[in-house]
Short mmCIF file of C-alpha atoms and ligand atoms in Angstrom, two decimals:
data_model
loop_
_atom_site.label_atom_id
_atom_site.label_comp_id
_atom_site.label_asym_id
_atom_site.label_seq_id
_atom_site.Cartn_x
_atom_site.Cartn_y
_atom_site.Cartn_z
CA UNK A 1 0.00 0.00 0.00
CA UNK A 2 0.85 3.50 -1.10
CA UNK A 3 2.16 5.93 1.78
CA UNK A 4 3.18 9.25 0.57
CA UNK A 5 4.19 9.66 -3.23
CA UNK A 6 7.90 11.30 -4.27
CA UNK A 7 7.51 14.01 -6.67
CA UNK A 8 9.67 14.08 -10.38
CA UNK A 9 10.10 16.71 -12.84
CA UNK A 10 11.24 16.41 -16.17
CA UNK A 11 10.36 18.32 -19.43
CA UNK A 12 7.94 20.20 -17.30
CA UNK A 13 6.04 17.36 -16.35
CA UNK A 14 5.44 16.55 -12.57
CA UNK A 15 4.75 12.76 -11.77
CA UNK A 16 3.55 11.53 -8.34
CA UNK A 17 5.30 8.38 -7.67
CA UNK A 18 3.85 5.86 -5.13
CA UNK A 19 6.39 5.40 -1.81
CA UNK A 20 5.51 1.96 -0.55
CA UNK A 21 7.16 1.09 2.83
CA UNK A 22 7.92 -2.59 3.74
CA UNK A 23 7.94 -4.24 7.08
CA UNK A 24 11.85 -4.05 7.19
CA UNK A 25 14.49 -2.25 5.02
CA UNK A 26 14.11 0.77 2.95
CA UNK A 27 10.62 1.85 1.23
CA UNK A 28 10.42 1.86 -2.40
CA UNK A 29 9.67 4.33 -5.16
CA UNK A 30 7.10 2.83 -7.40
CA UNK A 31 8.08 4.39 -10.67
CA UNK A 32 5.47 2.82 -13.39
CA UNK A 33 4.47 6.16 -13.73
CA UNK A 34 7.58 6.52 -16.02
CA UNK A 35 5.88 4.30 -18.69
CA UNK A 36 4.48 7.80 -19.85
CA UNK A 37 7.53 10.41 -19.46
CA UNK A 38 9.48 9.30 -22.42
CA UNK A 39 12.13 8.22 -20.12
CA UNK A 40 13.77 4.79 -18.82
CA UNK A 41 15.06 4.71 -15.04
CA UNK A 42 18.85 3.31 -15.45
CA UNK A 43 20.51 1.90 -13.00
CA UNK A 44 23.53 -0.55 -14.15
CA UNK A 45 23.92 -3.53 -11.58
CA UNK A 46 21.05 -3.07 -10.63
CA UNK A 47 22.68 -1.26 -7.44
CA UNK A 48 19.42 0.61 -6.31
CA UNK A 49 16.75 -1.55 -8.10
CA UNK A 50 13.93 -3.65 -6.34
CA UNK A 51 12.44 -5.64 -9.23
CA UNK A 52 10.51 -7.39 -6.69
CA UNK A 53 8.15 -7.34 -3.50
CA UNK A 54 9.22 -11.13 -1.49
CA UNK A 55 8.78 -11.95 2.11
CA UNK A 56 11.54 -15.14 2.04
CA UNK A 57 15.02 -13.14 3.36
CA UNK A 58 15.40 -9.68 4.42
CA UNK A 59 19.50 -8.75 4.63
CA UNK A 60 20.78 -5.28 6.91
CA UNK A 61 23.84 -4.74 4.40
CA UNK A 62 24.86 -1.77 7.44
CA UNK A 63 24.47 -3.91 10.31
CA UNK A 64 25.53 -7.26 9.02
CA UNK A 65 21.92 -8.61 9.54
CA UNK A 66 20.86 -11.62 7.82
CA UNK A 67 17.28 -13.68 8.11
CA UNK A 68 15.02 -16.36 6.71
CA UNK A 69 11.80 -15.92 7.44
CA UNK A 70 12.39 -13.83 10.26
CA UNK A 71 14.72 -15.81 12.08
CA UNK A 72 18.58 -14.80 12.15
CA UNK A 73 20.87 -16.67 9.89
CA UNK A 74 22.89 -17.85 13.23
CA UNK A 75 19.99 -19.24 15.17
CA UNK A 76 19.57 -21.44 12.25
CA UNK A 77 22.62 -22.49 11.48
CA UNK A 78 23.36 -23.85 15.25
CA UNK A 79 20.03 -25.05 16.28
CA UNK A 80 18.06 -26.34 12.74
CA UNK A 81 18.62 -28.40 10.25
CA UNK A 82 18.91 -27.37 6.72
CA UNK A 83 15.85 -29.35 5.98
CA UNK A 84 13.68 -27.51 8.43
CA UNK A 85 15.20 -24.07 7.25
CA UNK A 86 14.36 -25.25 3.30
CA UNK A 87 11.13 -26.24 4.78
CA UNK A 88 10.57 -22.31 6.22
CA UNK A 89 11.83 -20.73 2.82
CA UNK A 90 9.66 -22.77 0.86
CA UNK A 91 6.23 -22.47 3.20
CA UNK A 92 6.83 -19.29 5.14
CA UNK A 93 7.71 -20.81 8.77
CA UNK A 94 9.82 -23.58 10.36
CA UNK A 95 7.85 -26.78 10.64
CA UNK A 96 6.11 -28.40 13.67
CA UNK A 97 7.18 -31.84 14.60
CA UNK A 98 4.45 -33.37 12.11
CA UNK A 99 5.12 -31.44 9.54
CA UNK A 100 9.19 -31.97 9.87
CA UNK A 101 8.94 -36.20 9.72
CA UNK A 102 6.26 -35.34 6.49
CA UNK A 103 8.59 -33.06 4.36
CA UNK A 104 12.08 -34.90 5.62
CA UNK A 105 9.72 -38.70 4.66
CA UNK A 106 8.92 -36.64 1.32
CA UNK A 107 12.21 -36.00 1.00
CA UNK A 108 13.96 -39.27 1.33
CA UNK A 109 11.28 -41.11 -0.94
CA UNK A 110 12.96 -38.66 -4.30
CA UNK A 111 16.76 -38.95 -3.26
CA UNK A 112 16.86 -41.28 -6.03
CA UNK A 113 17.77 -40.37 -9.77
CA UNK A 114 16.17 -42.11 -13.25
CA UNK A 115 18.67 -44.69 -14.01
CA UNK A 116 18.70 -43.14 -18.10
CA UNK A 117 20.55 -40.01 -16.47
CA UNK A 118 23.57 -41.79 -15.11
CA UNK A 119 24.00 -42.32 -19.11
CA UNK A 120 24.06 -38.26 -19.20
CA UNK A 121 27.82 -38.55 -17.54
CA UNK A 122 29.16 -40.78 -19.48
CA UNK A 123 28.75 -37.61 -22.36
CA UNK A 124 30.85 -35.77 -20.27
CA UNK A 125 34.83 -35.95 -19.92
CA UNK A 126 36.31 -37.36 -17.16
CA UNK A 127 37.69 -34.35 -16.23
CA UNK A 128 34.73 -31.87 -16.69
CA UNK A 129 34.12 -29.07 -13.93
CA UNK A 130 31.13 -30.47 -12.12
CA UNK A 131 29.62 -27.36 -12.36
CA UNK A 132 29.40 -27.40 -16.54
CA UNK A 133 27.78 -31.45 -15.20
CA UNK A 134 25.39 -29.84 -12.64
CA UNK A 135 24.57 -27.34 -15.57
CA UNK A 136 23.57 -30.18 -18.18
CA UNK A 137 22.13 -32.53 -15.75
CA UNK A 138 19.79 -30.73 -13.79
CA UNK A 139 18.07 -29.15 -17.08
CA UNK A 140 18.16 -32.45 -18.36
CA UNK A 141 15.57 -33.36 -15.25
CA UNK A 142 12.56 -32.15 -17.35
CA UNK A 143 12.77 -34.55 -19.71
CA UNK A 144 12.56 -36.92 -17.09
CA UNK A 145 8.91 -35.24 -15.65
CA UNK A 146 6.86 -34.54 -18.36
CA UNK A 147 3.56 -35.49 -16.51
CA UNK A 148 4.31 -32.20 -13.62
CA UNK A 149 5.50 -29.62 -15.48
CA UNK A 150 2.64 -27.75 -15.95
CA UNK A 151 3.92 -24.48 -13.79
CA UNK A 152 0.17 -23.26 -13.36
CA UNK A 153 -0.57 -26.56 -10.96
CA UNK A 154 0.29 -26.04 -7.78
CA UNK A 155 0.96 -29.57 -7.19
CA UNK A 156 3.34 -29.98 -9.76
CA UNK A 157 5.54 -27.15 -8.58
CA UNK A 158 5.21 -28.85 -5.01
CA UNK A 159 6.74 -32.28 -6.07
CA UNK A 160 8.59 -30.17 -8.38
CA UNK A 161 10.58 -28.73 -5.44
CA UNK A 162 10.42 -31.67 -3.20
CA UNK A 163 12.52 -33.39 -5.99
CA UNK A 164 15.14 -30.94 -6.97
CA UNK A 165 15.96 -30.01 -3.06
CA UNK A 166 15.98 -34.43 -3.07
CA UNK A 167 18.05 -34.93 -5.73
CA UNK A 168 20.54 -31.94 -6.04
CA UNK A 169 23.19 -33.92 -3.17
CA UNK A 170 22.87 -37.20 -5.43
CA UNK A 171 23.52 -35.66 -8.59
CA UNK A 172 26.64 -33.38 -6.54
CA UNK A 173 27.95 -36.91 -5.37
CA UNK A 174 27.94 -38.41 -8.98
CA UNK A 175 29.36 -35.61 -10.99
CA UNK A 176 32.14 -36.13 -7.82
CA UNK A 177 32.26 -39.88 -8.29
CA UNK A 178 32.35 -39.40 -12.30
CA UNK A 179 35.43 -37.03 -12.22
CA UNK A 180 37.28 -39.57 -9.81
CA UNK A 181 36.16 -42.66 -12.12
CA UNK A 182 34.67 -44.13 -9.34
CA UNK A 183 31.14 -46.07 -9.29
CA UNK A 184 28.09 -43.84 -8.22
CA UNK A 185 26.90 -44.68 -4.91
CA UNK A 186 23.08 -45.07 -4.08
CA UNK A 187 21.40 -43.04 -1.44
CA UNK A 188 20.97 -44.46 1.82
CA UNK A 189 17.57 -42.90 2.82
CA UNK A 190 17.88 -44.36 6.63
CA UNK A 191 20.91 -40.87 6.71
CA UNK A 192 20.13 -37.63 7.41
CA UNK A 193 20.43 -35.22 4.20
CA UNK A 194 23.97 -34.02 5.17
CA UNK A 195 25.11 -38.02 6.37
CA UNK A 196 23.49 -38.97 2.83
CA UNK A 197 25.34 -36.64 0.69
CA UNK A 198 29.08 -37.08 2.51
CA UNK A 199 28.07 -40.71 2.13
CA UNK A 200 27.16 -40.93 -1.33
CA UNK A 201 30.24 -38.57 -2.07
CA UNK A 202 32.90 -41.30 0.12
CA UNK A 203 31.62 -44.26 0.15
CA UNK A 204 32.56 -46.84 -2.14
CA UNK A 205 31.42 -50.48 -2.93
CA UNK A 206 34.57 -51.77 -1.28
CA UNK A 207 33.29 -49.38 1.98
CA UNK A 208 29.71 -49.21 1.99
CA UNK A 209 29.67 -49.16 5.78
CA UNK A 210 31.13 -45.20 5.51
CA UNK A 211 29.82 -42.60 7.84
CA UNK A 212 31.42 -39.57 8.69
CA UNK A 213 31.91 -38.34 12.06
CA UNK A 214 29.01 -36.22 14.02
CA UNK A 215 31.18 -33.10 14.02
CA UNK A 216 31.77 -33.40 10.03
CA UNK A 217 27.69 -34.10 9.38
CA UNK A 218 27.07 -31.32 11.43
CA UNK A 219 29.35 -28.82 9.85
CA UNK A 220 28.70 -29.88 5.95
CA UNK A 221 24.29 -29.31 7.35
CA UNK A 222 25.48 -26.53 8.54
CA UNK A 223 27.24 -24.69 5.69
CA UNK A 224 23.99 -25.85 3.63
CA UNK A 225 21.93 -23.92 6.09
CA UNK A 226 24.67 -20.49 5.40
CA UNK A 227 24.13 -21.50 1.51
CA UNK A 228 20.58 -21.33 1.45
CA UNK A 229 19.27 -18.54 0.16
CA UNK A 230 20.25 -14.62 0.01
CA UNK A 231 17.63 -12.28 -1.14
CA UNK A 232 18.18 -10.95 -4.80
CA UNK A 233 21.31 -12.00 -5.36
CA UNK A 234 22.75 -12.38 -9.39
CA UNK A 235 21.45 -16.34 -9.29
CA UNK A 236 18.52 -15.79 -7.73
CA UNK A 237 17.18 -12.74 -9.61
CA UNK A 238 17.98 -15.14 -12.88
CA UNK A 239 15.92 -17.85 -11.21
CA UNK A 240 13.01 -15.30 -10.97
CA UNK A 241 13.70 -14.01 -14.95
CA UNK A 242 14.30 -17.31 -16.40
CA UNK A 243 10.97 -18.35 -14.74
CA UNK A 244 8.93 -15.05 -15.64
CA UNK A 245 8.55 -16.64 -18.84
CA UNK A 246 6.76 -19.50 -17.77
CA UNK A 247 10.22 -21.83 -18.22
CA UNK A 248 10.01 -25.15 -16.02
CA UNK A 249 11.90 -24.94 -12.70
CA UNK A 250 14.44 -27.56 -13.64
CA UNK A 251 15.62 -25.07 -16.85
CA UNK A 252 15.02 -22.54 -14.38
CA UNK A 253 17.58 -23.74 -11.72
CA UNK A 254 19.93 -24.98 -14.09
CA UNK A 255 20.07 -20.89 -15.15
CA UNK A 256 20.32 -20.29 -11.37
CA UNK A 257 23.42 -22.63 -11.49
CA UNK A 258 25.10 -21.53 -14.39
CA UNK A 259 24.86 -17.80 -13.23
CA UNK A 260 26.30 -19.26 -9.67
CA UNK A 261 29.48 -20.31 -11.37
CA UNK A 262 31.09 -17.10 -11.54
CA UNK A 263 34.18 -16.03 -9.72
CA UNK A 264 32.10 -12.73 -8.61
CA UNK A 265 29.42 -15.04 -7.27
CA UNK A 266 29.01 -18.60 -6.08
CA UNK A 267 32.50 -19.43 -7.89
CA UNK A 268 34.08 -16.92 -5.03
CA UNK A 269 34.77 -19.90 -2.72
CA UNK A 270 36.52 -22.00 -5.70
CA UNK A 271 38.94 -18.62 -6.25
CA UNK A 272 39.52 -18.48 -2.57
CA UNK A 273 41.52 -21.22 -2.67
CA UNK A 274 43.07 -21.02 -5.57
CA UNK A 275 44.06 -17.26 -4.32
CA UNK A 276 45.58 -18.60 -0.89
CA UNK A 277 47.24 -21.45 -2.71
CA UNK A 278 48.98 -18.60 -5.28
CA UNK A 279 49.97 -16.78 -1.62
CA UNK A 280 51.66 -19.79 -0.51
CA UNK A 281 52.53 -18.14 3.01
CA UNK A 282 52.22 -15.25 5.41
CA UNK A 283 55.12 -13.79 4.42
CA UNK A 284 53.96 -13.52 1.14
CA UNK A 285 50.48 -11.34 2.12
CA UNK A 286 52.08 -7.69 2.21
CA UNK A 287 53.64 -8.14 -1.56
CA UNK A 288 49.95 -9.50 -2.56
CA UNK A 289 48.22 -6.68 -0.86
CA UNK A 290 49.76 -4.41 -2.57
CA UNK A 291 48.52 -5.96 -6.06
CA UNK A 292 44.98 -6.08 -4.46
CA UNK A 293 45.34 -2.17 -3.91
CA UNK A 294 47.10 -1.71 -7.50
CA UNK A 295 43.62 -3.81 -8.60
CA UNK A 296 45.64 -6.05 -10.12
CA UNK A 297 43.67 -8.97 -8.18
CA UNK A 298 40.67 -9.04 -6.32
CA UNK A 299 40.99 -10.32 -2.39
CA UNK A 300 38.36 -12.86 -3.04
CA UNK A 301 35.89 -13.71 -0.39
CA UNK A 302 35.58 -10.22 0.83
CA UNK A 303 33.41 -7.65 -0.17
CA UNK A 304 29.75 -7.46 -0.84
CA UNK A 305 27.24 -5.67 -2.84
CA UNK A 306 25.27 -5.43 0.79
CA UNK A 307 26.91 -6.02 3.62
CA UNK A 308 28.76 -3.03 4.15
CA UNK A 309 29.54 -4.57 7.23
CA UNK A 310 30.75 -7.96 8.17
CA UNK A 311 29.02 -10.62 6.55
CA UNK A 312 26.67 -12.88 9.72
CA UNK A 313 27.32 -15.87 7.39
CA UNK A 314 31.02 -15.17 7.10
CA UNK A 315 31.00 -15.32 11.51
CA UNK A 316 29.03 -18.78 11.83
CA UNK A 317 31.43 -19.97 8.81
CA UNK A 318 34.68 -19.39 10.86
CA UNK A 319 33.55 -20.90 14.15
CA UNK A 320 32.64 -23.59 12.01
CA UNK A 321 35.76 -24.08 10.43
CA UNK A 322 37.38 -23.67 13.79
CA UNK A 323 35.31 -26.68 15.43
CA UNK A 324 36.03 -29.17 12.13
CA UNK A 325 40.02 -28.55 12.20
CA UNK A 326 40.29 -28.94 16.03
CA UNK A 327 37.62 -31.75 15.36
CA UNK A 328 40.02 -33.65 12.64
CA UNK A 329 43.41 -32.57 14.80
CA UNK A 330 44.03 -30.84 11.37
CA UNK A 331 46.17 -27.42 11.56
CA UNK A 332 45.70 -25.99 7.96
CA UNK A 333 48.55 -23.24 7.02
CA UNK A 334 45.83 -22.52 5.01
CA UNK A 335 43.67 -21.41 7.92
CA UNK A 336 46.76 -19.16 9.20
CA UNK A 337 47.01 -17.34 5.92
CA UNK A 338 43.41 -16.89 5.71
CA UNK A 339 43.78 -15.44 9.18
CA UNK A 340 46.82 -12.86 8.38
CA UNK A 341 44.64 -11.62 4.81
CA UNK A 342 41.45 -10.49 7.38
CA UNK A 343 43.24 -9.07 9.75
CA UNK A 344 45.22 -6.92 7.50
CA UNK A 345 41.75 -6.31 5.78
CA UNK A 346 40.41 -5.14 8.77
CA UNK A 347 42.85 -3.04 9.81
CA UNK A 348 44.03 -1.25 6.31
CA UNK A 349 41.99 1.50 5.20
CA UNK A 350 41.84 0.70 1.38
CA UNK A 351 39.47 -2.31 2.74
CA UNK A 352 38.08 -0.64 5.62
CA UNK A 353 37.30 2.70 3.06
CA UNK A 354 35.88 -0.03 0.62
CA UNK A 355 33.91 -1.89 3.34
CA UNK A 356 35.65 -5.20 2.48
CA UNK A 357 35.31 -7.80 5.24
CA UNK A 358 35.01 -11.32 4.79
CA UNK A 359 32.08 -13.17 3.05
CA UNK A 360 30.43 -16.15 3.09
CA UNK A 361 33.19 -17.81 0.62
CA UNK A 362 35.93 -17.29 3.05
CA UNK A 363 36.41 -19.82 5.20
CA UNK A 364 33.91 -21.99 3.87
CA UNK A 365 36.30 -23.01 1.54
CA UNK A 366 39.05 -24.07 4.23
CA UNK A 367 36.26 -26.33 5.66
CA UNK A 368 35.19 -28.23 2.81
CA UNK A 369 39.24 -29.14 1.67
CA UNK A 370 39.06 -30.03 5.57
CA UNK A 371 36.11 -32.55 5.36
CA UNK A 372 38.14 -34.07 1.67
CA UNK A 373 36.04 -32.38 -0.45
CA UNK A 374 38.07 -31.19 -3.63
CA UNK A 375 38.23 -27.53 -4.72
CA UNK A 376 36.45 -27.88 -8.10
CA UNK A 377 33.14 -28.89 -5.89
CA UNK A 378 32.67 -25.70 -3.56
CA UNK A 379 30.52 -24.19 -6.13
CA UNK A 380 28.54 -27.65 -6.64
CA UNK A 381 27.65 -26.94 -2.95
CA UNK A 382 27.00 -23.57 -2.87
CA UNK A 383 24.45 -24.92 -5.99
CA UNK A 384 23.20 -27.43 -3.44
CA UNK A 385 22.41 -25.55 -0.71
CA UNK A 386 20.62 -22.47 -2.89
CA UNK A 387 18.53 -24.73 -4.22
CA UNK A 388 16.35 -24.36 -1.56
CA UNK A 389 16.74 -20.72 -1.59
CA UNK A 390 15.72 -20.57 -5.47
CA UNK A 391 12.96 -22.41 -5.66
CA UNK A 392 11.69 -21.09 -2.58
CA UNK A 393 11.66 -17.91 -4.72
CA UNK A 394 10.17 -19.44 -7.86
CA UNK A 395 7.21 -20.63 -5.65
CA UNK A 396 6.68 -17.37 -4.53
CA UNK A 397 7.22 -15.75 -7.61
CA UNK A 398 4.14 -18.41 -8.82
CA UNK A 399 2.18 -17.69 -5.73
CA UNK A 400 0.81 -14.52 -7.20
CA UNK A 401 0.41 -12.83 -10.99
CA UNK A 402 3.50 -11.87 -12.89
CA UNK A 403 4.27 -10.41 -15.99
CA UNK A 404 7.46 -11.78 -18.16
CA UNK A 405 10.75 -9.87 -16.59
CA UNK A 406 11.62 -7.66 -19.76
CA UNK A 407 14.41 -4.68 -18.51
CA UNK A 408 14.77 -1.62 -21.59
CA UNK A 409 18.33 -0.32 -22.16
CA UNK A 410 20.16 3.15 -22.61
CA UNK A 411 21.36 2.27 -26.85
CA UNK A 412 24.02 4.30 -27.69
CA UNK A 413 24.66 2.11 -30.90
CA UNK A 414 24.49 4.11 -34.78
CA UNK A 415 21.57 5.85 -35.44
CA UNK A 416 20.14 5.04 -38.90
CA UNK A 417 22.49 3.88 -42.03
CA UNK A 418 21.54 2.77 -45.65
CA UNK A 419 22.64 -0.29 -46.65
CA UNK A 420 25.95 -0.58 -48.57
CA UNK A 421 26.28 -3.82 -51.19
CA UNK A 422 29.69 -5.69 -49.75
CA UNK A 423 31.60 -4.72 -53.01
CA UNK A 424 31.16 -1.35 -52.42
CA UNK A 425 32.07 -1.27 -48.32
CA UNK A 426 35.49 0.21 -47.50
C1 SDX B 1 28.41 -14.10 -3.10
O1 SDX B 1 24.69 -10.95 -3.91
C2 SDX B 1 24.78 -11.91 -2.98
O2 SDX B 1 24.04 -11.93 -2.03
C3 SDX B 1 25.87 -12.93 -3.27
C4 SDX B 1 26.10 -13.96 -2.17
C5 SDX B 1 24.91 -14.91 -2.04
O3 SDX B 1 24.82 -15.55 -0.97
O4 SDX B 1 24.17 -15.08 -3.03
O5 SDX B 1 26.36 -13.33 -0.94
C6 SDX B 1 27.29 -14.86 -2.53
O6 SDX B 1 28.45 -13.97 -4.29
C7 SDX B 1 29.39 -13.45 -2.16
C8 SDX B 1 30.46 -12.59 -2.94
C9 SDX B 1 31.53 -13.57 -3.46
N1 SDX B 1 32.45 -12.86 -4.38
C10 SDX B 1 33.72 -12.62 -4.02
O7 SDX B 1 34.19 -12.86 -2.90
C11 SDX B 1 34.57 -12.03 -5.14
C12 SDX B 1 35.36 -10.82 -4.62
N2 SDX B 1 34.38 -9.76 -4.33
C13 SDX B 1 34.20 -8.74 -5.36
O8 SDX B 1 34.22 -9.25 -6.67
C14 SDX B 1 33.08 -7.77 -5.03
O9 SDX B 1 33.24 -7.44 -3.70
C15 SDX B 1 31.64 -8.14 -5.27
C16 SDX B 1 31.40 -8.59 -6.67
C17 SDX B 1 31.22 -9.24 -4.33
C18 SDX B 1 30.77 -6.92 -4.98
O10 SDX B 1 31.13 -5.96 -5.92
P1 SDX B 1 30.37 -4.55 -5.99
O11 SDX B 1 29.29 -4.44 -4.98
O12 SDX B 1 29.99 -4.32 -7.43
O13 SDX B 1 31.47 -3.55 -5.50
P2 SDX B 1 32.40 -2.78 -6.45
O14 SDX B 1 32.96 -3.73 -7.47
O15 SDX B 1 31.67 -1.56 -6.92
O16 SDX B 1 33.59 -2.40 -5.46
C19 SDX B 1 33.59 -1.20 -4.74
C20 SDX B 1 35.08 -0.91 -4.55
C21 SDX B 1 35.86 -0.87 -5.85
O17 SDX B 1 36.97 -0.03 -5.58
P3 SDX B 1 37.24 1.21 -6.60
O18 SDX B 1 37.66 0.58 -7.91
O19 SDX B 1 35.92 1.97 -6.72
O20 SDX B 1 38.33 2.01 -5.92
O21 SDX B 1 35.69 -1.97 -3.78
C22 SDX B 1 36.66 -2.63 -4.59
C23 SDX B 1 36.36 -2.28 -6.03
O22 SDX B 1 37.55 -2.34 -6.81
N3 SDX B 1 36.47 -4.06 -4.33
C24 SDX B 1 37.48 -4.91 -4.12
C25 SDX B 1 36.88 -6.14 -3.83
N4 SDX B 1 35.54 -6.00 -3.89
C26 SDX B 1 35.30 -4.72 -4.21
N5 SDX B 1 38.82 -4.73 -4.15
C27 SDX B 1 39.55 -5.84 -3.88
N6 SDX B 1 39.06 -7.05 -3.58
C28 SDX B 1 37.73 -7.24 -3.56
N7 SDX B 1 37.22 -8.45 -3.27
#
């Protein structure tokens, strides 16, 4: 609802344009009014642009604040599972004890994957990023549902999203298992969702007795939980766009998961490591520094299009990775370099001027070489874990009317030419 209205002039025209306050966060200018002024608003990044009205996650980019549903990103992370906290994005609250053993039973019955789409892998080289698999494979889904894809049924999209949060750690594990020439391993329904995936990602037919330890199952359910979902982000906001045309969720997600896999975004936590690996050692930060500051590199996992503050994801991350190396007796040099880069951060104004502090992507990285899980799979996880998050958002999106997402442009291009027959072009 319409508070007050902003006033705009241009070419002597005065427009009244709607301020709409939300519950949290800053009001918005409703600026449809535009349609008739002859002009476009432009705003490149979309840096001050709400495309949409969502009640899923509200983020406090000045005071670090972070939650789902209402509830801060912390309390979730150490108290729920990341089933219960896909089961709040998804239907607007955590669930009750009957409604928990109904979605996680839901759940377990789709772990499993059509047996014609192992055959999808064998397409792929042996040494493919998993991410250009997860891209393929997850789009390729549709073909496997053609009796619920009707995106006007509301059960469809239901089962729709039951499956893809089911599936997404089986199809992680076996674009894993492919790249290692290893044989996929089944799901083991009687595990929880974070026991299931470490499972089907270590076990083998020669070990099919493998569990991880209580501290590891705990830490992977718990970076799914930090994964989850993040407002508007790039992936997210191409979730909502890919599916304002009426596209099935599995195309949708796959776009979600290909826009994931850059460095900028969900790739972040793959560049982290590369990055510390390239430092090699503490005494090796100042001289790196300075090329961050020359912008010859970026200081990946830091900085953030919100949080002008630290990151609350970033926080539960690090204790995290704190309990899983004391946990595996494990003292990663890695860990101590990661340690020198944020406190210089911290301290050095051209971060501090930039509001640079750590994000999500930087320590979660440290964890997951921790738990054995190779570098070239962060994203895969990240993928994972926002699954929830995205179609949490395409539900909503399909919860009310929409109109196909179509953004004008500022063209600066050549302004009318005649053609000119190619023997006569200079
Ligand atoms: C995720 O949107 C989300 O919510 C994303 C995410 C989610 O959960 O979905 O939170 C997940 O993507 C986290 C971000 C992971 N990416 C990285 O860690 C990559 C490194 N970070 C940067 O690429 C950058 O910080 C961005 C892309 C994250 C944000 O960029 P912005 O908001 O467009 O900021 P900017 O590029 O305008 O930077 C402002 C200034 C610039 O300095 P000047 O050139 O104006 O002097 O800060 C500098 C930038 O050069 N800067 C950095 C930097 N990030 C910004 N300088 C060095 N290292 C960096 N990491």
């Amino acid at each position: 609802m319409a508070d007050t209205n902003a006033k705009l002039t241009v070419n002597g025209e005065e427009y009244e344009l709607p301020i709409i306050k939300g519950t949290l966060g800053r009001p918005v200018i409703d600026i449809a009014a535009l349609q008739d002024s002859g002009f476009w608003s432009y705003d490149p990044g979309f840096k001050v642009t709400a495309p949409v009205e969502s009640k899923i996650t509200y983020i406090d980019g000045g005071k670090g604040e972070l939650l789902h549903r209402g509830y801060p990103i912390d309390q979730l992370a150490n108290n729920a599972e990341y089933l219960e906290v896909a089961y709040a994005l998804i239907h607007g609250d955590l669930p009750n004890a009957e409604q928990k053993a109904d979605f996680f039973e839901k759940i377990r019955k789709h772990t499993g994957v059509h047996d014609q789409l192992r055959k999808f892998f064998e397409g792929f080289r042996r040494d493919a990023h998993p991410m250009a698999i997860m891209v393929g494979v997850v789009g390729a889904l549709s073909a496997f549902y053609h009796e619920d894809l009707d995106v006007s049924n509301e059960d469809h999209r239901e089962i729709t999203a039951i499956r893809l949060i089911a599936k997404m750690p089986t199809l992680a594990a076996m674009s894993y298992k492919y790249s290692q020439g290893e044989p996929f391993m089944y799901p083991r329904n009687d595990f929880n969702y974070a026991e299931n995936f470490l499972y089907m990602m270590f076990a083998t037919p020669a070990d099919i007795d493998y569990k991880t330890n209580d501290v590891i199952t705990r830490a992977m359910d718990k970076i799914f939980t930090l994964h989850a979902d993040h407002e508007q982000n790039a992936s997210t906001s191409t979730v909502r766009l890919a599916g304002s045309t009426g596209a099935n969720p599995y195309a949708c997600i796959a776009a979600g998961i290909a826009a994931l896999w850059g460095p900028s975004h969900g790739g972040a936590n793959e560049a982290v490591l590369e990055m510390l690996d390239e430092i090699g050692s503490v005494e090796n930060v100042p001289a790196f520094m300075e090329k961050v500051k020359s912008r010859e590199v970026k200081l990946m996992g830091f900085g953030h299009r919100v949080y002008k503050n630290f990151d609350p994801r970033a926080q539960v991350m690090k204790e995290t990775c704190d309990e899983v190396l004391a946990a595996l007796g494990i003292n990663d040099p890695k860990l101590e370099l990661a340690m020198a880069l944020e406190k210089i951060a911290l301290e050095d104004p051209f971060f501090v001027e930039r509001n640079l502090y750590p994000n999500v992507d930087f320590y979660s990285g440290i964890i997951l070489k921790a738990i054995g899980i190779p570098t070239s799979m962060f994203t895969v996880i990240f993928a994972l874990a926002r699954t929830s998050g995205w179609i949490s958002h395409w539900l909503e999106m399909h919860s009310a009317p929409f109109k196909i997402g179509r953004p004008r442009q500022l063209y600066t291009g050549e302004t009318h030419r005649d053609f000119v027959k190619v023997e006569n072009r200079k």
